[in-house]
Amino acid sequence: MNGTVYVIDGDTVIMDKTHIRLKGMDAPEMEQQCERAGRNYDCGREARNILRAKIGKSAIRCDKEGRDQYMRELSRCYLGETELNRWMVEQGWAVSYGDYQHEESNARRNRRGIWDGRFEQPSLWRKEHRNQEDDRMLHHTQQNDVIGSAIIYIREHIQALLGTIVPRN
């Protein structure tokens, strides 16, 4: 599959109305906070922004390797010769699900990305913070990509707006 994408978060993109999950890695969730130099920061948003900046408006290629429990395509995606899944782990903005252990070790050793501070593994963070409403929205997103994408877009912008009005703790 080739084309331009909309980056939802650090490990999920939409191409031609298809949700694609970058296989073999896990990036912080959009709402997830991490700590660097004693201060909290939005590491989930930062991971998304790093992936967005890397891709820009370029077309990418995604090679499908299956589906996850939410029926998203599991793929390895490439920008030219760069495998984006591997690159996100190398840069320290995602943890390995086993496929990129060497890259994760290097990122950790060199304190890149989320490894430059403290963070909770994204999978553990999801277990602690996802409520039933989030799960219903995620399921709905997979059932109807157009509406789901609109929900995600609106939710992100409302959260960004509220973040500028109400100080975050």
CSV table of C-alpha atoms in Angstrom, one decimal:
chain,number,residue,atom,x,y,z
A,1,MET,CA,0.0,0.0,0.0
A,2,ASN,CA,1.4,3.4,-1.0
A,3,GLY,CA,0.2,6.9,-0.3
A,4,THR,CA,0.1,9.9,1.9
A,5,VAL,CA,-1.0,9.4,5.5
A,6,TYR,CA,-2.5,11.2,8.5
A,7,VAL,CA,-0.5,10.5,11.6
A,8,ILE,CA,-2.9,9.7,14.5
A,9,ASP,CA,-0.2,9.0,17.1
A,10,GLY,CA,3.3,7.7,17.4
A,11,ASP,CA,2.4,4.2,16.1
A,12,THR,CA,-0.8,4.6,14.0
A,13,VAL,CA,-1.5,6.3,10.7
A,14,ILE,CA,-4.4,6.5,8.3
A,15,MET,CA,-3.9,5.8,4.6
A,16,ASP,CA,-6.8,5.8,2.2
A,17,LYS,CA,-9.3,5.5,5.1
A,18,THR,CA,-7.4,2.5,6.4
A,19,HIS,CA,-6.0,2.5,10.0
A,20,ILE,CA,-2.5,1.1,10.0
A,21,ARG,CA,-0.7,0.2,13.2
A,22,LEU,CA,3.1,0.2,12.9
A,23,LYS,CA,4.1,-3.4,13.8
A,24,GLY,CA,6.7,-4.4,16.3
A,25,MET,CA,6.8,-1.3,18.4
A,26,ASP,CA,4.6,0.7,20.8
A,27,ALA,CA,4.7,4.5,21.2
A,28,PRO,CA,3.3,6.5,24.2
A,29,GLU,CA,-0.4,7.2,24.1
A,30,MET,CA,-1.6,10.7,23.1
A,31,GLU,CA,-2.6,11.5,26.7
A,32,GLN,CA,0.4,10.0,28.2
A,33,GLN,CA,2.8,12.1,30.3
A,34,CYS,CA,6.5,11.3,30.8
A,35,GLU,CA,9.1,13.0,33.0
A,36,ARG,CA,12.3,14.6,31.8
A,37,ALA,CA,14.7,16.7,34.0
A,38,GLY,CA,12.1,16.6,36.8
A,39,ARG,CA,9.3,18.0,34.7
A,40,ASN,CA,6.3,16.3,33.1
A,41,TYR,CA,5.8,16.6,29.3
A,42,ASP,CA,3.3,15.3,26.7
A,43,CYS,CA,5.4,12.4,25.4
A,44,GLY,CA,2.5,10.9,23.5
A,45,ARG,CA,2.0,14.1,21.6
A,46,GLU,CA,5.7,14.5,21.1
A,47,ALA,CA,6.0,11.0,19.7
A,48,ARG,CA,3.2,11.8,17.2
A,49,ASN,CA,4.8,15.1,16.3
A,50,ILE,CA,8.2,13.4,15.7
A,51,LEU,CA,6.6,10.9,13.3
A,52,ARG,CA,4.6,13.6,11.6
A,53,ALA,CA,7.7,15.7,11.1
A,54,LYS,CA,9.6,12.7,9.7
A,55,ILE,CA,6.9,11.9,7.1
A,56,GLY,CA,5.9,15.4,6.3
A,57,LYS,CA,3.7,15.4,3.2
A,58,SER,CA,5.6,12.5,1.6
A,59,ALA,CA,4.1,9.3,0.4
A,60,ILE,CA,5.1,6.2,2.3
A,61,ARG,CA,4.8,2.5,1.6
A,62,CYS,CA,3.3,0.1,4.1
A,63,ASP,CA,3.6,-3.7,3.8
A,64,LYS,CA,0.7,-5.4,5.6
A,65,GLU,CA,1.6,-8.3,7.9
A,66,GLY,CA,-1.7,-9.0,9.6
A,67,ARG,CA,-4.4,-7.3,11.8
A,68,ASP,CA,-4.5,-6.5,15.5
A,69,GLN,CA,-7.5,-7.0,17.9
A,70,TYR,CA,-9.0,-3.7,16.7
A,71,MET,CA,-8.8,-4.8,13.0
A,72,ARG,CA,-6.1,-2.2,12.2
A,73,GLU,CA,-3.6,-3.4,9.6
A,74,LEU,CA,-0.3,-4.3,11.2
A,75,SER,CA,2.4,-3.1,8.8
A,76,ARG,CA,6.0,-2.2,8.4
A,77,CYS,CA,6.0,1.3,6.8
A,78,TYR,CA,8.8,2.9,4.8
A,79,LEU,CA,9.7,6.4,3.9
A,80,GLY,CA,12.1,5.8,1.0
A,81,GLU,CA,14.5,3.2,2.4
A,82,THR,CA,13.9,4.2,6.0
A,83,GLU,CA,11.7,1.7,7.9
A,84,LEU,CA,9.6,4.0,10.1
A,85,ASN,CA,8.8,1.4,12.8
A,86,ARG,CA,12.5,0.8,13.4
A,87,TRP,CA,13.3,4.5,13.1
A,88,MET,CA,10.8,5.4,15.9
A,89,VAL,CA,12.4,2.9,18.2
A,90,GLU,CA,16.0,4.1,17.3
A,91,GLN,CA,15.0,7.7,18.0
A,92,GLY,CA,13.6,6.6,21.4
A,93,TRP,CA,10.0,7.5,20.8
A,94,ALA,CA,8.7,3.9,20.9
A,95,VAL,CA,9.5,0.7,22.7
A,96,SER,CA,10.1,-2.6,21.0
A,97,TYR,CA,7.6,-5.4,21.0
A,98,GLY,CA,10.5,-7.8,20.4
A,99,ASP,CA,11.4,-6.9,16.8
A,100,TYR,CA,13.7,-4.0,17.6
A,101,GLN,CA,15.4,-4.9,20.8
A,102,HIS,CA,18.9,-3.8,19.6
A,103,GLU,CA,17.5,-0.4,18.5
A,104,GLU,CA,15.7,0.0,21.9
A,105,SER,CA,18.9,-0.9,23.8
A,106,ASN,CA,20.8,1.8,21.8
A,107,ALA,CA,18.1,4.4,22.4
A,108,ARG,CA,18.1,3.6,26.1
A,109,ARG,CA,21.9,3.7,26.4
A,110,ASN,CA,22.1,7.0,24.5
A,111,ARG,CA,19.1,8.5,26.4
A,112,ARG,CA,17.1,9.3,23.3
A,113,GLY,CA,13.4,10.3,23.3
A,114,ILE,CA,11.4,8.9,26.2
A,115,TRP,CA,14.6,7.2,27.5
A,116,ASP,CA,15.9,10.7,28.5
A,117,GLY,CA,13.8,10.5,31.6
A,118,ARG,CA,11.1,8.4,33.3
A,119,PHE,CA,8.1,6.9,31.6
A,120,GLU,CA,5.6,4.1,32.1
A,121,GLN,CA,5.5,1.4,29.4
A,122,PRO,CA,2.7,2.4,27.0
A,123,SER,CA,1.0,-1.0,27.4
A,124,LEU,CA,0.9,-0.5,31.2
A,125,TRP,CA,-0.3,3.1,30.9
A,126,ARG,CA,-3.2,1.9,28.7
A,127,LYS,CA,-4.3,-0.7,31.2
A,128,GLU,CA,-4.3,1.9,34.0
A,129,HIS,CA,-5.9,4.8,32.1
A,130,ARG,CA,-8.3,3.5,29.4
A,131,ASN,CA,-11.9,3.5,30.5
A,132,GLN,CA,-14.8,2.0,28.8
A,133,GLU,CA,-15.6,5.2,26.9
A,134,ASP,CA,-12.2,5.2,25.3
A,135,ASP,CA,-12.6,1.5,24.4
A,136,ARG,CA,-16.0,2.2,22.8
A,137,MET,CA,-14.5,5.1,20.9
A,138,LEU,CA,-11.6,3.1,19.7
A,139,HIS,CA,-13.9,0.3,18.6
A,140,HIS,CA,-16.1,2.8,16.8
A,141,THR,CA,-13.1,4.3,15.1
A,142,GLN,CA,-12.2,0.9,13.6
A,143,GLN,CA,-15.8,0.3,12.4
A,144,ASN,CA,-16.2,3.6,10.6
A,145,ASP,CA,-12.9,5.3,9.6
A,146,VAL,CA,-14.4,8.6,8.4
A,147,ILE,CA,-16.4,9.2,11.6
A,148,GLY,CA,-13.7,7.8,13.8
A,149,SER,CA,-11.1,10.0,12.2
A,150,ALA,CA,-13.3,13.0,12.8
A,151,ILE,CA,-13.8,12.0,16.4
A,152,ILE,CA,-10.0,11.8,16.9
A,153,TYR,CA,-9.4,15.1,15.1
A,154,ILE,CA,-12.0,16.9,17.2
A,155,ARG,CA,-10.9,15.3,20.5
A,156,GLU,CA,-7.3,16.3,19.9
A,157,HIS,CA,-8.2,19.9,19.1
A,158,ILE,CA,-10.5,20.2,22.1
A,159,GLN,CA,-7.8,18.8,24.4
A,160,ALA,CA,-5.3,21.2,22.9
A,161,LEU,CA,-7.7,24.1,23.4
A,162,LEU,CA,-8.4,23.1,27.0
A,163,GLY,CA,-4.7,22.7,27.7
A,164,THR,CA,-4.2,26.4,26.8
A,165,ILE,CA,-7.1,27.5,29.0
A,166,VAL,CA,-6.8,25.1,32.0
A,167,PRO,CA,-3.3,24.5,33.3
A,168,ARG,CA,-2.3,20.8,33.4
A,169,ASN,CA,-1.0,19.3,36.6
